[in-house]
Amino acid sequence: MGFFKGLRRGHTTDTVFAGVALLFGLFIVLIMGGIIYQLWLQSSVARQEFGWGVLTSSEYNPGAEEYGALSFIYGTLVTAALAILIAGPIGVGIAAYLVEIAPERVNRVLGFIVELLAAVPSIVYGLWGFFALAPFLRDYVVPPLQGVLGWTPLFSGTFFGATVFTASIVLAIMILPTVAAVSRDVLRAVPRDQREGMLALGATRWETFQRAVLPYAMNGVLGAVILGLGRAAGETMAVTFIIGNKPELFTSLFAQGATLASQIAGQFPEAGGVTLSFLILLGLILFVITILINICARLVVRLVSRVPKGGVRA
Amino acid sequence: MTMKRTEETMREEGRSGDREHRPNTRTTEVAGRSSGGVKSAEPVVTVENLSMYYGSFKALQDVNMRIDRNSVTALIGPSGCGKSTFIRSINRMHEIVPKARVEGKVILDGEDVYAPDVDPVRVRRKVGMVFQKPNPFPTMSIYDNVLAGIKLGGKRKKGELDEVVERTLRQAALWDEVKDKLKQGGTSLSGGQQQRLCIARTLAIEPEVILMDEPASALDPVSTQKIEDAMEDLKERYTVVIVTHNMQQAARISDYTGFFFIENMGDPGRLWEFDETSKMFSNPNRKETEDYVTGRFG
Amino acid sequence: MSSIHGNPSGYGRRKLMDRVMTTLAYLCAAAAIIPLTWIIVYVVIKGLGAWDAEFFTGLPQLFGDGGGVRNGIVGTLVIVGLATLMGVPIGVMAGIYLAEYGNNRFGTVVRFLADTMTGIPSIVVGIFAFGLIVVNTGGFSAFAGSVALALLMIPVITRTTEEIIRLVPDSIREASLGLGVSRWKTILRVVVPTALSGIVTGVLLAVARVAGETAPLILTILGTNFPISANIFDGPSTTLSLQIYQLGAQPSPEVVEVAWGAAMLLVLIVLGTSILARVIFRGQSVRGR
Ligand SMILES: Nc1ncnc2c1ncn2[C@@H]1O[C@H](COP(=O)(O)OP(=O)(O)OP(=O)(O)O)[C@@H](O)[C@H]1O
Ligand SMILES: [Mg+2]
């Protein structure tokens, strides 16, 4: 290999340095392997005890030795989906504003604000969501919402503040920067001649965005949204603080629920034995879900770079 | 269309006129020609004292030009002298550059393009543009690329759309090459075909004026020839303004030629001389024009 | 011949649509500003009242006036500091590897894994540190927490370092190599210093990110209302973020107020670090031109 060849040729220090650098690269691989190994190892008790059935059972009652993961998977997917439903369009809207409308200075300021939004710690979102947002929703948002849509199962029941609804909104705010920043980069990468081509046909700014810019950037925007979904699925502290942590296949958004992450964080300090192993099994499930989502997002974004750039092929 | 003149009569006028030539007033004289008793041609676009700025940088100064209906006007000149800047100011395409601004007037069919209540979107509907680099929309088929502009106006009958696609692709000399693959992506074509697709796309919105910024500069000679052939027919229906670095091309296809020039580094570009093409290439009034068209510099 | 003035039929609707969508884009932009302002203002209003001498010097009192978060402040400094000490060299070296030696299949794998790691939920990384250290050493410790945070920092630092180093023009490398300086010295003495402000920015952003982390710490340092263990390898510890979680969930309003005070301090630290990172990078990029 190059390493030993280099040693023999006498570039000793260079080769050693390259080798050391390689070791650190290897370290990343080791960490990833270690994470998977530990998840597998620490969840072995639960995996052997419950088998695949754990994925389809929603009964969770450690006192009665009942361990089902379904309600947590359900809670994770539903809150993440709701969050992306809110943050997706708004995030892309912010990106569109930044790239297509905002003057240079506003652009920098707003870009900075979005960055700060990403920097606020998760637990602070949780505290704020519980003490500020939830009462606000209870007093000003839920009553009119129930007035109109209260008859649907989605919005039925009494709103207690700490609910799936509140958690999803906080999640939406938290992933907004991810969606906005990635889609901004994607929209920025759309060549100017695409916009010019559409404008020159007598298109308005919106038509130019809708018919030339967005289709061109579609895969990347989709990738941004999927990345946001992944972040929402793994977000822990804010949700733990707000969602109520009740393992249930809820139908109303005004009910309490639990996610994989919130269950681990909320129950860990008291857990031992099988319960602890079960929590780590939940971690394994969460890991698989987020990895799949992330790989999806990256594949989609990678496809973008292969898309014909409208360039000359002659 | 009654105003259309033959090339012969225009050449006659060009030779008969014996005028003094100063750069900044040059085109006022051209414009003044119609009032000077010569058979009048109808101007589509009249540019008056147009100056352009990018922020504090003045890119263009005091351009005056009259563009006759159903004529082909070629704009030539060394790189960076403001040709692109100029044609973009005609359909207000420069406005997507932040801090770009215009002084002076561009009159289109008797209306000032820069009047406060004029919407640039409407201007671009009447003044289409073809760019240097072909820019078909990669997510649309050839068929949809041609119709991209038309579809902005709302729904139309399929038969009508098919007719537009065939007509404009024929006008752009592309129909025979793509008629069997209209549903394929616009970027599946060669560069020259892509450019003709962009021309067809512009024709489909039926503008009065078509601006072309070096449409053939990135293309091979065969494609260039096809585009030139297409332009010959376009003149029948449209008014064409084309920027080109290719002197032979300018001489071959245009009725009028404008020469843009910067005398000293850092000065804004000016319209140095504007006249009928035959005159510009045989007996221009200014030395710089002659040097440029004969290839002595530039 | 249609006029460019006025609105012909059909155009009015398009124009209206353009206006509506433009307004919506403005609203989206506002939607980013409102929550940030709301959160910051709310945290300051609630937290300011908690800031007194006892807040910085006392320990949490679950009964009574709530006490202070001295242990959390110390714990944050210790744990984040340790994490930085471990994470920065590894992250930067891995970044150097990717930028300078990573244009091969193994480099692609490492890059892909680093990207994927940034998407792994922090609580899962906490489980790893728990299984690796807490289980093996037999107890919670500040060290376990800082390993978890270091693991969260590494992929972020790796990728920013790589990207910044790739921006260093080859001409600078060639100039140094041309003088007969060996490759590794060129990298360490020329390339890395040129990219330094960018690397520091990446490090600061990573520090800001992990300083607010809570989830992995629940699994590794557990949290405590007593002074943190002096032995970083043994005994529970706590941080500001963990205290916000634990005190904020208490029934007593006085205790919750202390949580708000901690939130204000944490937001100050995290946003301050992020802003500092920005400033450093902007200063450099201006000079660089
Ligand atoms: N977007 C812009 N911002 C600032 N300056 C510009 C911009 N576009 C063009 N310029 C400047 O305006 C001047 C005229 O440029 P323009 O592109 O119109 O020249 P041109 O005659 O079309 O040249 P070429 O033959 O190379 O296309 C140049 O000095 C150029 O640097
Ligand atoms: Mg040009």
Short mmCIF file of C-alpha atoms and ligand atoms in Angstrom, two decimals, chain A residues 192, chain B residues 52-55 57-60 76-88 94 96-100 132 213-214 243-245 260 262 267-269 292, ligand 1:
data_model
loop_
_atom_site.label_atom_id
_atom_site.label_comp_id
_atom_site.label_asym_id
_atom_site.label_seq_id
_atom_site.Cartn_x
_atom_site.Cartn_y
_atom_site.Cartn_z
CA ARG A 192 -29.63 33.18 -13.15
CA MET B 52 -27.28 53.26 -17.56
CA TYR B 53 -25.69 52.83 -14.18
CA TYR B 54 -24.66 49.86 -12.11
CA GLY B 55 -24.61 51.50 -8.70
CA PHE B 57 -20.63 52.97 -12.23
CA LYS B 58 -21.89 54.51 -15.43
CA ALA B 59 -21.93 51.81 -18.05
CA LEU B 60 -23.63 53.64 -20.88
CA ILE B 76 -21.34 45.51 -32.51
CA GLY B 77 -18.40 46.72 -30.51
CA PRO B 78 -15.57 45.61 -28.29
CA SER B 79 -16.25 43.63 -25.17
CA GLY B 80 -17.52 45.57 -22.16
CA CYS B 81 -18.74 48.59 -24.09
CA GLY B 82 -22.34 48.16 -23.00
CA LYS B 83 -24.10 46.26 -25.77
CA SER B 84 -25.75 43.80 -23.41
CA THR B 85 -26.50 46.58 -21.00
CA PHE B 86 -28.19 48.48 -23.79
CA ILE B 87 -30.45 45.77 -25.10
CA ARG B 88 -31.44 44.75 -21.61
CA HIS B 94 -31.52 44.91 -16.27
CA ILE B 96 -33.06 42.00 -11.89
CA VAL B 97 -29.58 43.34 -11.18
CA PRO B 98 -29.84 45.18 -7.89
CA LYS B 99 -28.73 48.81 -8.11
CA ALA B 100 -28.94 48.92 -11.89
CA GLN B 132 -26.15 34.24 -25.17
CA ASP B 213 -27.65 38.90 -27.09
CA GLU B 214 -24.94 37.03 -29.03
CA VAL B 243 -25.74 41.77 -30.51
CA THR B 244 -22.91 40.01 -32.27
CA HIS B 245 -19.15 39.85 -32.30
CA PHE B 260 -20.69 50.84 -29.42
CA ILE B 262 -15.39 53.26 -25.27
CA ASP B 267 -15.48 55.98 -19.63
CA PRO B 268 -19.04 54.84 -20.12
CA GLY B 269 -19.87 53.12 -23.38
CA TYR B 292 -13.34 47.86 -35.85
N1 LIG D 1 -24.37 43.32 -13.27
C1 LIG D 1 -23.40 44.23 -13.43
N2 LIG D 1 -22.92 44.91 -12.36
C2 LIG D 1 -21.95 45.83 -12.50
N3 LIG D 1 -21.38 46.15 -13.66
C3 LIG D 1 -21.81 45.51 -14.77
C4 LIG D 1 -22.83 44.52 -14.71
N4 LIG D 1 -23.04 44.04 -15.94
C5 LIG D 1 -22.18 44.71 -16.74
N5 LIG D 1 -21.44 45.61 -16.04
C6 LIG D 1 -20.42 46.51 -16.59
O1 LIG D 1 -21.02 47.32 -17.55
C7 LIG D 1 -20.16 47.45 -18.65
C8 LIG D 1 -20.85 47.02 -19.91
O2 LIG D 1 -21.08 45.64 -19.83
P1 LIG D 1 -21.89 44.84 -20.94
O3 LIG D 1 -22.11 43.46 -20.42
O4 LIG D 1 -23.09 45.60 -21.32
O5 LIG D 1 -20.84 44.82 -22.13
P2 LIG D 1 -20.97 44.09 -23.52
O6 LIG D 1 -20.77 45.13 -24.54
O7 LIG D 1 -22.21 43.30 -23.60
O8 LIG D 1 -19.70 43.15 -23.52
P3 LIG D 1 -19.55 41.70 -24.17
O9 LIG D 1 -19.29 41.91 -25.60
O10 LIG D 1 -18.35 41.14 -23.48
O11 LIG D 1 -20.79 40.95 -23.90
C9 LIG D 1 -18.91 46.66 -18.35
O12 LIG D 1 -17.92 47.55 -17.87
C10 LIG D 1 -19.34 45.73 -17.28
O13 LIG D 1 -18.27 45.48 -16.41
#
